[in-house]
Short mmCIF file of C-alpha atoms and ligand atoms in Angstrom, two decimals:
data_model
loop_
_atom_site.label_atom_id
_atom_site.label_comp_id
_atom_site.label_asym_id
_atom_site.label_seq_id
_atom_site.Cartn_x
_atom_site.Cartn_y
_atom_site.Cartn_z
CA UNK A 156 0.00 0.00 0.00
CA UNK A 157 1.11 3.15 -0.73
CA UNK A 158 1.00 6.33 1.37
CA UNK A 159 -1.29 8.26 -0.53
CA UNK A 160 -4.10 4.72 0.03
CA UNK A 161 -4.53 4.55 3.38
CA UNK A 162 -5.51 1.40 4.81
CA UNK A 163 -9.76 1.65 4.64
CA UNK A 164 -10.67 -0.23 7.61
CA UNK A 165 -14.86 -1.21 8.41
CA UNK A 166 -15.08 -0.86 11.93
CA UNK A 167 -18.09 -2.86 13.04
CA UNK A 168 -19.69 -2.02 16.55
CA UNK A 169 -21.56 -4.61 17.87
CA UNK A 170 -23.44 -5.00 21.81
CA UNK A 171 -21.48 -5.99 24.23
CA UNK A 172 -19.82 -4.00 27.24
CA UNK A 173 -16.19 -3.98 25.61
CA UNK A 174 -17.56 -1.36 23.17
CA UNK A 175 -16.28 1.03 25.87
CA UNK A 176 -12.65 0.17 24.46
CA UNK A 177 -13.42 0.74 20.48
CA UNK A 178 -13.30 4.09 20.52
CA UNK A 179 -9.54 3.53 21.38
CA UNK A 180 -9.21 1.34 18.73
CA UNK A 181 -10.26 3.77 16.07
CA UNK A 182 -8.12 6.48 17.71
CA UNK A 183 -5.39 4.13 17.56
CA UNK A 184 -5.92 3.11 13.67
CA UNK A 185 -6.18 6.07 12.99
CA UNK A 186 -3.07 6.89 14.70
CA UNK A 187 -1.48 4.76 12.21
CA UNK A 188 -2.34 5.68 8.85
CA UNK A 189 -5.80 3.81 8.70
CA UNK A 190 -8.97 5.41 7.65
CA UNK A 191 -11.54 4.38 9.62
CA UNK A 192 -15.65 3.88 9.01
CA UNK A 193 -17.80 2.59 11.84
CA UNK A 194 -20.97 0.58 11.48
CA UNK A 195 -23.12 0.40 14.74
CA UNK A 196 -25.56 -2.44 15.77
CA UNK A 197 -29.03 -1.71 17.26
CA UNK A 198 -27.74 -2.94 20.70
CA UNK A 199 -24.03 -1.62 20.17
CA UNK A 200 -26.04 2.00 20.76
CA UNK A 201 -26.78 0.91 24.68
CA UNK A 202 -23.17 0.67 25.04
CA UNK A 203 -21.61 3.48 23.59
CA UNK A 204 -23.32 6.74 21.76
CA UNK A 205 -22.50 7.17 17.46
CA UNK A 206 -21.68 10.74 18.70
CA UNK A 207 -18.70 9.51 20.52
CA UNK A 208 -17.98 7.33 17.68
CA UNK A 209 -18.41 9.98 14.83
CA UNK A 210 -15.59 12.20 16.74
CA UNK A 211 -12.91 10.09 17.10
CA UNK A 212 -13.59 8.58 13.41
CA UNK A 213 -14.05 12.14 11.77
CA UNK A 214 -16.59 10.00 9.74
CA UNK A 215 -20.82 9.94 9.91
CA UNK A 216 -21.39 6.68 11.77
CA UNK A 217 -23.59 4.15 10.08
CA UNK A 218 -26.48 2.51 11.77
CA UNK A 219 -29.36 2.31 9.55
CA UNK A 220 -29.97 -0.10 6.53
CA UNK A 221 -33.01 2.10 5.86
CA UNK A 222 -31.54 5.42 6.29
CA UNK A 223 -32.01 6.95 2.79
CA UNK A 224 -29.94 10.18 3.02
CA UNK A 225 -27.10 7.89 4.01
CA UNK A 226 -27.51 5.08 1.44
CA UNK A 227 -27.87 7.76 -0.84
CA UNK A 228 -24.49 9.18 -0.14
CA UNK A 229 -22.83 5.67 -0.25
CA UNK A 230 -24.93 2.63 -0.06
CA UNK A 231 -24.01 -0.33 1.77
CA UNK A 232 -22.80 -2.56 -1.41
CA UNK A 233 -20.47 0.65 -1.55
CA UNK A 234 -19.37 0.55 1.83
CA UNK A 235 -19.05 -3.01 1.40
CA UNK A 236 -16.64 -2.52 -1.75
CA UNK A 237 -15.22 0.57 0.10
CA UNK A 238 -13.06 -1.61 2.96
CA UNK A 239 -9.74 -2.75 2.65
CA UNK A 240 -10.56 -5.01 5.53
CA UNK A 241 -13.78 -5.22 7.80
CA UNK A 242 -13.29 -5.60 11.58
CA UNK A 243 -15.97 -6.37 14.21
CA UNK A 244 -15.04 -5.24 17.44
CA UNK A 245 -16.24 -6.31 20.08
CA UNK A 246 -18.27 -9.67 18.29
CA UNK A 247 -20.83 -10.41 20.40
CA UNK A 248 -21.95 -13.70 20.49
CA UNK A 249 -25.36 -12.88 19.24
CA UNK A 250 -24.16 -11.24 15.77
CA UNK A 251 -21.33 -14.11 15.30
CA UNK A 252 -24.64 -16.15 15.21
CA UNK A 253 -26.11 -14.00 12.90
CA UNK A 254 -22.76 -14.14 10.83
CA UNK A 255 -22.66 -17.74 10.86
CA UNK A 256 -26.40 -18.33 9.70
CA UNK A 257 -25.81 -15.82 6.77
CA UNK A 258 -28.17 -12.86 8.19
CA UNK A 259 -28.50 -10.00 6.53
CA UNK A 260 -31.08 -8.48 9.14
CA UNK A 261 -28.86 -5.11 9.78
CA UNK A 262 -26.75 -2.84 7.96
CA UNK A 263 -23.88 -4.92 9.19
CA UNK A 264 -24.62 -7.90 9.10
CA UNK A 265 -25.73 -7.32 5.10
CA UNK A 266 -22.23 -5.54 4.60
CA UNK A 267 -20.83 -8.54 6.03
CA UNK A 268 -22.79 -10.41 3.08
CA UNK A 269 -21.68 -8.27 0.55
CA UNK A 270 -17.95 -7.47 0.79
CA UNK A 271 -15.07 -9.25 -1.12
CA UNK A 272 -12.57 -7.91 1.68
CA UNK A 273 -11.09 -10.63 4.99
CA UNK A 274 -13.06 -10.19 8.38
CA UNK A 275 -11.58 -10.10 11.50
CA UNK A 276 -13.74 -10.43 14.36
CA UNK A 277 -12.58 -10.03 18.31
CA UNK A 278 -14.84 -11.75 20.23
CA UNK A 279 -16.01 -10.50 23.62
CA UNK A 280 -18.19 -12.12 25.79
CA UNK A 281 -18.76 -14.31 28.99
CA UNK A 282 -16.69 -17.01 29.58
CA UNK A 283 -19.12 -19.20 29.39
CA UNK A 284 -20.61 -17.78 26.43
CA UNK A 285 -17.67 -18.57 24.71
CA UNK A 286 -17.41 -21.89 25.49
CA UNK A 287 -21.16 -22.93 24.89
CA UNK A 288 -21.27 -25.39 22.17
CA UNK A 289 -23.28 -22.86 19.93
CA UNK A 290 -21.16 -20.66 19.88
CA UNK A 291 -18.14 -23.13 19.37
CA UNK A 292 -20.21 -24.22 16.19
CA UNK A 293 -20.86 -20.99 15.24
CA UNK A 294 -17.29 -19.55 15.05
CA UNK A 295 -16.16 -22.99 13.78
CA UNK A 296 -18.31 -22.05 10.88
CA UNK A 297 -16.90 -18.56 10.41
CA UNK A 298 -13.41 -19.83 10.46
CA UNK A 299 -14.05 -22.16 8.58
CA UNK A 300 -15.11 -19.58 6.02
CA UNK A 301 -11.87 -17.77 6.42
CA UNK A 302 -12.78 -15.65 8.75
CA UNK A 303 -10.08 -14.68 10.96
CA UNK A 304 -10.37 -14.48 15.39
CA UNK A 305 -8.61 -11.66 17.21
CA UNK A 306 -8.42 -13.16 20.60
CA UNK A 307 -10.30 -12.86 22.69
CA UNK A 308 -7.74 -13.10 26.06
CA UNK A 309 -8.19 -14.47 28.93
CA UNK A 310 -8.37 -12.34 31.99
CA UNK A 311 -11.28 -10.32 34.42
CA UNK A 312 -14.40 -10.15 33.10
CA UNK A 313 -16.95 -7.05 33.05
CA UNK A 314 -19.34 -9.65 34.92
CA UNK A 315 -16.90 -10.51 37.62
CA UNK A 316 -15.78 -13.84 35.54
CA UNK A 317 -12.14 -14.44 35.09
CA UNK A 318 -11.82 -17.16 31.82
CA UNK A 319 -11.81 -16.66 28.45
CA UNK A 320 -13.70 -13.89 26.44
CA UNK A 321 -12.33 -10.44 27.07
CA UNK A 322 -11.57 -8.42 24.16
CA UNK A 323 -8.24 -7.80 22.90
CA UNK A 324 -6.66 -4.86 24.23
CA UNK A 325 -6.65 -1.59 21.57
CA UNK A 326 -3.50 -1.03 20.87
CA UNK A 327 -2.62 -4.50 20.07
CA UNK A 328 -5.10 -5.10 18.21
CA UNK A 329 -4.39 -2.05 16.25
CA UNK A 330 -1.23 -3.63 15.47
CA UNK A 331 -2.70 -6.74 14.26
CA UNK A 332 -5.41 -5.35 12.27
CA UNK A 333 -2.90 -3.35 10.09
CA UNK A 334 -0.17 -5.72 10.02
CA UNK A 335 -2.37 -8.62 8.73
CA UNK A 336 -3.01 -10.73 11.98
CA UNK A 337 0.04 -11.33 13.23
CA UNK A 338 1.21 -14.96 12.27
CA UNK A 339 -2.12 -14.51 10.34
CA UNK A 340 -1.93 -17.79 7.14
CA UNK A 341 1.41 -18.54 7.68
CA UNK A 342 0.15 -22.35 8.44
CA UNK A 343 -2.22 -22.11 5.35
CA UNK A 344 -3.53 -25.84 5.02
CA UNK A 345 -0.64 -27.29 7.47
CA UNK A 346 -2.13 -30.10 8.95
CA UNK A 347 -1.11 -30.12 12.95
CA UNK A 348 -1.36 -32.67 15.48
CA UNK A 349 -1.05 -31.53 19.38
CA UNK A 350 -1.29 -34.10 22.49
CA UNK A 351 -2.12 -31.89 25.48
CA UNK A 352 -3.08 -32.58 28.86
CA UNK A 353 -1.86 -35.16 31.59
CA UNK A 354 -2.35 -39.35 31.02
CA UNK A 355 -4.09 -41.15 33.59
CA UNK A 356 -2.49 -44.56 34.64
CA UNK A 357 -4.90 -47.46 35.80
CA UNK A 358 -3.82 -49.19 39.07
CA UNK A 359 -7.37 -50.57 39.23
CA UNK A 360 -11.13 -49.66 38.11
CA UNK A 361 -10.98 -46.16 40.41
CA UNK A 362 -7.82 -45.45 41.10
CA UNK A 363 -5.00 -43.70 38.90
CA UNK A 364 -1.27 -42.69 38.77
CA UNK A 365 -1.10 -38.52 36.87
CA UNK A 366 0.44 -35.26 37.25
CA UNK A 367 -0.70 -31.77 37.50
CA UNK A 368 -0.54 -30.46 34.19
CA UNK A 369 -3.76 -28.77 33.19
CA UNK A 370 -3.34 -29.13 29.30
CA UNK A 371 -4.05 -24.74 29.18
CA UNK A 372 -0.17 -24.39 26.89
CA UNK A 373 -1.81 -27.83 24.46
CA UNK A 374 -5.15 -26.54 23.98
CA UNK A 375 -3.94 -22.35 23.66
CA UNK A 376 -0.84 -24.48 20.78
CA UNK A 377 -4.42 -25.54 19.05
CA UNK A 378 -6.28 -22.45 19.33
CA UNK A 379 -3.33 -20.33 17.76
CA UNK A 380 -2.74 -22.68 15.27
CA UNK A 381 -6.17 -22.23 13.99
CA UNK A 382 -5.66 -18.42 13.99
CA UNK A 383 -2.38 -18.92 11.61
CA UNK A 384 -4.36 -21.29 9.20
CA UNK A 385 -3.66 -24.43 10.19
CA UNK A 386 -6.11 -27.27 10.18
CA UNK A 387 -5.73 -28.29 13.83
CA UNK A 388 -6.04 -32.16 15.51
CA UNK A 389 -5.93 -32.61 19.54
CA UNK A 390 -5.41 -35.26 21.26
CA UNK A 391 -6.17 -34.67 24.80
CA UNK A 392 -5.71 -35.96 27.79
CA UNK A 393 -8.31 -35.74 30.96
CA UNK A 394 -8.84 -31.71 30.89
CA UNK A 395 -12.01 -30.06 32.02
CA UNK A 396 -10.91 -27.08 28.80
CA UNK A 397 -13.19 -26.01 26.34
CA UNK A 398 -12.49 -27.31 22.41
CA UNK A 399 -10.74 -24.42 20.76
CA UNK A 400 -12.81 -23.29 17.60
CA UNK A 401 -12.35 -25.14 14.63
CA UNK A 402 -10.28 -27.94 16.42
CA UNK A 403 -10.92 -31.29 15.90
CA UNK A 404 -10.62 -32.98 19.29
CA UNK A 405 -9.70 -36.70 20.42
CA UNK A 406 -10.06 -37.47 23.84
CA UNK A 407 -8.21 -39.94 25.72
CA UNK A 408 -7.21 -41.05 29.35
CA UNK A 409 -3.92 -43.73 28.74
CA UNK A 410 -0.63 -43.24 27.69
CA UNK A 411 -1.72 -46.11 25.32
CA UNK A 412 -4.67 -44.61 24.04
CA UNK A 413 -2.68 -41.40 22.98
CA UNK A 414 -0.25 -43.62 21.31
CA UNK A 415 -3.31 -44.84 19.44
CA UNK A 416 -4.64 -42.13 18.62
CA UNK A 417 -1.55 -40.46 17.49
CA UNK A 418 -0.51 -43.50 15.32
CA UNK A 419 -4.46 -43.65 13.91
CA UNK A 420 -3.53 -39.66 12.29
CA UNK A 421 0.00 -39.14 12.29
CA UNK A 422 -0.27 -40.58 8.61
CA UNK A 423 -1.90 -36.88 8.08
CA UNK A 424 0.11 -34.76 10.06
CA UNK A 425 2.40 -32.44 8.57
CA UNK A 426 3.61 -31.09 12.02
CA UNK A 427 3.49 -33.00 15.60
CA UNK A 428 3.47 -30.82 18.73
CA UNK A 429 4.05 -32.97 21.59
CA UNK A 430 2.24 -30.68 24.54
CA UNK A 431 0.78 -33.76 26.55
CA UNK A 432 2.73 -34.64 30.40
CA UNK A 433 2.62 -38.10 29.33
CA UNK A 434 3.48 -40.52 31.94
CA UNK A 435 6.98 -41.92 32.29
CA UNK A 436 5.84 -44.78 33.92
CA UNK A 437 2.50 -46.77 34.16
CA UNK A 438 1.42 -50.04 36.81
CA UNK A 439 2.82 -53.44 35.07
CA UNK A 440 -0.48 -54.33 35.08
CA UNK A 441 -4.12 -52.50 36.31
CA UNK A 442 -6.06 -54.64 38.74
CA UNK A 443 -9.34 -55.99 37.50
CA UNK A 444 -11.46 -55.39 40.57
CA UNK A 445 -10.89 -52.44 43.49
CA UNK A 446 -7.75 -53.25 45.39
CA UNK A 447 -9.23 -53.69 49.20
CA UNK A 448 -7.26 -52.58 51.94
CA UNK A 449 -6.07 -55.25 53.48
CA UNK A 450 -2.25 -55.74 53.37
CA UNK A 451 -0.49 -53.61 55.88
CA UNK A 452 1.67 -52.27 53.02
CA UNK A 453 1.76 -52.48 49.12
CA UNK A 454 4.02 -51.98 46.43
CA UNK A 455 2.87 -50.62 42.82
CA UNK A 456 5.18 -52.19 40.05
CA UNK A 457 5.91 -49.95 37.29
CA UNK A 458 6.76 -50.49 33.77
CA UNK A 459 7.93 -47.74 31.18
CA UNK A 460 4.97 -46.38 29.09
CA UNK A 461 5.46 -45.69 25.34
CA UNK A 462 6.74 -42.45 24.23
CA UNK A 463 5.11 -40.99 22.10
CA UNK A 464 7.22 -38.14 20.82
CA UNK A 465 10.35 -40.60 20.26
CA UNK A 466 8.37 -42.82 18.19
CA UNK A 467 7.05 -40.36 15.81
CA UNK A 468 10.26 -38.88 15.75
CA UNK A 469 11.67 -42.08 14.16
CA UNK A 470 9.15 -42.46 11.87
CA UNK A 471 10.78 -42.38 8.19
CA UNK A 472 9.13 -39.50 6.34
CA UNK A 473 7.26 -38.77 9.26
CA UNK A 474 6.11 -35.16 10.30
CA UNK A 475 8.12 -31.92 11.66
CA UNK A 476 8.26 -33.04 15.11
CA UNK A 477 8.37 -30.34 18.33
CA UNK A 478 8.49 -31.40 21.84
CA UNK A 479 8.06 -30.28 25.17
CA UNK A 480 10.87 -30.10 28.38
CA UNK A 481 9.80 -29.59 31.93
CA UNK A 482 13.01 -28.75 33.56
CA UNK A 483 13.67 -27.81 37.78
CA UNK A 484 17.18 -27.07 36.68
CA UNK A 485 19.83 -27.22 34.23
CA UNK A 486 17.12 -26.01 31.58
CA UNK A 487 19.21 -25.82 28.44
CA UNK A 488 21.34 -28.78 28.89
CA UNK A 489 18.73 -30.77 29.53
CA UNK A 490 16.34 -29.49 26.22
CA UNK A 491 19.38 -30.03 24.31
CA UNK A 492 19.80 -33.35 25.26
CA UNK A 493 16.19 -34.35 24.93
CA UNK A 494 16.56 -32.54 21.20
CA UNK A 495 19.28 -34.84 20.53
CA UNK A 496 18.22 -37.96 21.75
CA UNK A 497 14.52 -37.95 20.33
CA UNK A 498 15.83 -36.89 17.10
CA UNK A 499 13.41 -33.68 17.41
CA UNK A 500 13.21 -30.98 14.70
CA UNK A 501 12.67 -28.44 18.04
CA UNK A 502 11.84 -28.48 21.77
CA UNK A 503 10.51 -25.93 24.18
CA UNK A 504 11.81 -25.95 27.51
CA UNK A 505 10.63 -24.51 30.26
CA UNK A 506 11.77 -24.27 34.03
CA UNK A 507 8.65 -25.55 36.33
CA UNK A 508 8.23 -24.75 39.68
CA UNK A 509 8.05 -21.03 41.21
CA UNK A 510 4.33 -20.24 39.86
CA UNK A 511 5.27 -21.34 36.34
CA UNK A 512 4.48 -23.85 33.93
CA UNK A 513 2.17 -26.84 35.35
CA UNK A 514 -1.40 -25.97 36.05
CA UNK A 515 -0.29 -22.23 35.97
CA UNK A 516 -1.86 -19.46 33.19
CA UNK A 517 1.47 -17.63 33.02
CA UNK A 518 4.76 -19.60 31.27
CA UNK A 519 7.85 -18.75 29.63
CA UNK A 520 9.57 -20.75 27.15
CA UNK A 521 13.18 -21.14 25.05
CA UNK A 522 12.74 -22.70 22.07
CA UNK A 523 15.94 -24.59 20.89
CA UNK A 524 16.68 -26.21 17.77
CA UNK A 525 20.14 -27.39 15.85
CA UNK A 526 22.16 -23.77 16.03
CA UNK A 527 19.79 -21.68 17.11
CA UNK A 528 17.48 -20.87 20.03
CA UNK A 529 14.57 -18.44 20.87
CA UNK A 530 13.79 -16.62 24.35
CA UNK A 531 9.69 -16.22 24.77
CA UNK A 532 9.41 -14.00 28.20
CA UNK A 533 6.97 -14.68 30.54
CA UNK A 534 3.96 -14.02 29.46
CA UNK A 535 -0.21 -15.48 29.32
CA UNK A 536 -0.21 -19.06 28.00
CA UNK A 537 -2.33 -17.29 24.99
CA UNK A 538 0.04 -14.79 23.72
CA UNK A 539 2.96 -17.45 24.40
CA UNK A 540 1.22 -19.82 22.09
CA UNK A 541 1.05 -17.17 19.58
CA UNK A 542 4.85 -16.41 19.64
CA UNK A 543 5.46 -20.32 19.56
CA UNK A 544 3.67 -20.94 16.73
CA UNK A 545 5.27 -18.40 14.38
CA UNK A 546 8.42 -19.77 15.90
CA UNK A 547 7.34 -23.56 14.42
CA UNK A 548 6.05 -21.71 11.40
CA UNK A 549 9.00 -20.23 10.19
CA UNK A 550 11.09 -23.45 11.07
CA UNK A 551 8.53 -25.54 9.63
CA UNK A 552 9.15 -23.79 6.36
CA UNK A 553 12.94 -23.81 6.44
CA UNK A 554 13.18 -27.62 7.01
CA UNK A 555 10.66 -27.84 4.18
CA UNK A 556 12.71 -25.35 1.65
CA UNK A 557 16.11 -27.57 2.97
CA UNK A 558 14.83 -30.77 2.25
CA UNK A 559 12.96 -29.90 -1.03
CA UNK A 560 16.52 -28.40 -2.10
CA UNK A 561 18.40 -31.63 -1.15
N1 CTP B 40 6.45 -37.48 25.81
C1 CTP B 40 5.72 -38.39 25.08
N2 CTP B 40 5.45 -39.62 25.58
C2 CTP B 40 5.92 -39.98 26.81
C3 CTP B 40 6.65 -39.06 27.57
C4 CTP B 40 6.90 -37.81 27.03
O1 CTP B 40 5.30 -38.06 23.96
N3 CTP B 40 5.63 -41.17 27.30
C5 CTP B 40 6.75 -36.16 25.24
C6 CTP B 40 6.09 -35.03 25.96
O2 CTP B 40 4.84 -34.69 25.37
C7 CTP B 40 7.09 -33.90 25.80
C8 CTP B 40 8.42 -34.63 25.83
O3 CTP B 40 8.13 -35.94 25.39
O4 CTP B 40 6.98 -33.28 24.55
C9 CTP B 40 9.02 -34.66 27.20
O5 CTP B 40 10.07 -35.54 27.19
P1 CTP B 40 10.45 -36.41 28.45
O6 CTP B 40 11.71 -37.10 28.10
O7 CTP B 40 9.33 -37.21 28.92
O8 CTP B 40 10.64 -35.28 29.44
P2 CTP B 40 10.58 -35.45 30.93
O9 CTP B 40 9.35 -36.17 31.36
O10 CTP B 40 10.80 -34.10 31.44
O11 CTP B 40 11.80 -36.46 31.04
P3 CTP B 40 12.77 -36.65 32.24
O12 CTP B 40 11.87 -37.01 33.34
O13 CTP B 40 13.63 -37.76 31.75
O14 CTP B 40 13.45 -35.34 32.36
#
């Protein structure tokens, strides 16, 4: 684009309490270049006034489907041809309904129909919104159309929630909006496979050997693997999460049965992320009926489960393979030897303990691979899976180029 075209961006307005925050979002698009013309909902006007909209945007706010002085002065097939890009800011869940059944009850909800340009919508909502399965559908749909998600982040809610569904903040998603999304197609059509979660061990029909991890770095891999175009398997272990949108989701309990699983779809995989805290070791064998209680003492024999990772790693022509390293200390020299050992294309290591990593929503990563290494800072598991991602993207594309010039 070139200075004299700014960017034309279709700021939709829809109801939802984060509409407080898009008036910062068109001061800070506008900030950068972008040109900005805002469509209001019916029930976006509750939250926020078009007066407050029409200063900061320097532009008559659109409402009306059936106002004729304004549809005379550009109709909405010409505001729909007018955006470079159309964003919907805070999505409620309501009009990501009406997107996904093809509505074209309101003025934008019919632009929505008519435009040629990409949609971006940033979700904001309840938590538990979110995660109902209709929503799920719905934006499984939208994706699936190739729409795009901003977000939305986890964090407090207007409604005294903490969980998933607050709206990305402004001025990042400023940043996205003009820059493409960030990390936005780079897995076009990359077919990814992610084990997440913990394994549960049988000792007997109730009981269980597994670890803490909660499966939140596995399922947020999935989520912004979606977001960068990828088409997104994951195998998880006993989690109470919500399936990201558009992820198709395999759930397990055993070691064994993740093996399975993996080994059923691996033969479709073009990258393998190996999130799950699979367990080392499993009982020799699981007891057929409840153990009773009536030795004094008992000993659990344990025999080595499969791993996973290493055997997809030595599959021949088998997938771009990334692991995981929980380390208490020696962090790198540990990754490095994992990297080495299990034949990995690239691990991420990170130090557990100290209100990081397991069942935490905060992490921090380095990425290693052969001759190089990347630093992610501690951050929300969200934003951390974003940063990953791009990470395997661009590596995932190098090993590609290198082997296809071999
Ligand atoms: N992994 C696996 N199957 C297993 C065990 C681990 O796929 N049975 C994967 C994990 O998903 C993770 C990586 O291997 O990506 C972790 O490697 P591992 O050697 O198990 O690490 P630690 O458990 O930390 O090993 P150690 O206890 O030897 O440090």
């Amino acid at each position: 684009m070139t200075p004299s075209t700014p960017p034309r961006i279709l700021l939709g307005i829809t109801g939802g309490i984060a509409a407080y925050k898009s008036p910062d979002l068109v001061r800070r698009l506008r900030d950068r270049g972008a040109e900005v013309q805002v469509v209001m909902t019916g029930a976006a006007e509750r939250f926020v006034t078009r007066q407050t909209f029409q200063a900061v945007s320097g532009r008559p706010v659109r409402t009306e489907l059936w106002d004729e002085a304004a549809e005379a002065a550009m109709g909405h097939i010409e505001l729909a041809r007018w955006a470079g890009r159309v964003v919907i800011a805070p999505a409620s869940a309501d009009f990501i309904a009406r997107l996904a059944a093809g509505l074209a009850d309101d003025l934008l909800a019919t632009i929505c129909l008519a435009t040629e340009a990409p949609i971006l919508l940033a979700p904001a909502m309840n938590r538990v919104m979110w995660a109902n399965a209709a929503t799920r559908a719905n934006i499984g749909t939208l994706t699936g159309r190739g729409m795009r998600l901003l977000g939305p982040d986890d964090g407090n809610q207007a409604c005294g929630d903490t969980g998933a569904g607050r709206m990305v903040e402004p001025d990042r998603m400023a940043e996205a909006i003009l820059a493409g999304i960030a990390g936005a197609g780079l897995l076009e059509g990359v077919r990814m496979l992610i084990t997440a979660g913990p394994t549960r061990e049988p000792i007997d029909p109730v009981r269980f050997i597994s670890n803490r991890s909660s499966g939140k770095m596995g399922f947020a891999l999935a989520a912004a693997a979606v977001e960068s175009g990828a088409k997104v398997r994951l195998v998880a272990g006993p989690v109470g999460l919500p399936t990201p949108a558009a992820v198709e989701r395999i759930d397990v309990e055993s070691a064994e049965q993740m093996l399975d699983a993996v080994h059923r779809h691996i033969g479709q995989t073009d990258i393998f992320v190996a999130a799950a805290a699979v367990a080392d070791y499993r009982p020799a064998s699981a007891a057929r009926d409840k153990i009773k209680k009536t030795a004094p003492e008992m000993a659990l024999k344990l025999t080595r489960a499969p791993d996973i990772l290493t055997q997809v790693a030595a599959l021949a022509n088998g997938p771009f393979t990334v692991g995981f390293a929980a380390e208490t200390r020696d962090v790198e020299k540990n990754a490095r030897a994992k990297l080495e050992q299990k034949q990995l294309d690239m691990i991420a290591a990170n130090r557990v303990g100290a209100g990081s990593g397991f069942d935490s929503d905060q992490n921090a990563l380095t990425v290693y691979w052969s001759g190089g290494e990347q630093e992610l800072p501690k951050t929300g598991k969200r934003e951390l899976a974003r940063a990953l991602v791009q990470i395997i993207a661009r590596r995932y594309v190098t090993a590609r180029e290198t082997a296809g010039s071999r």
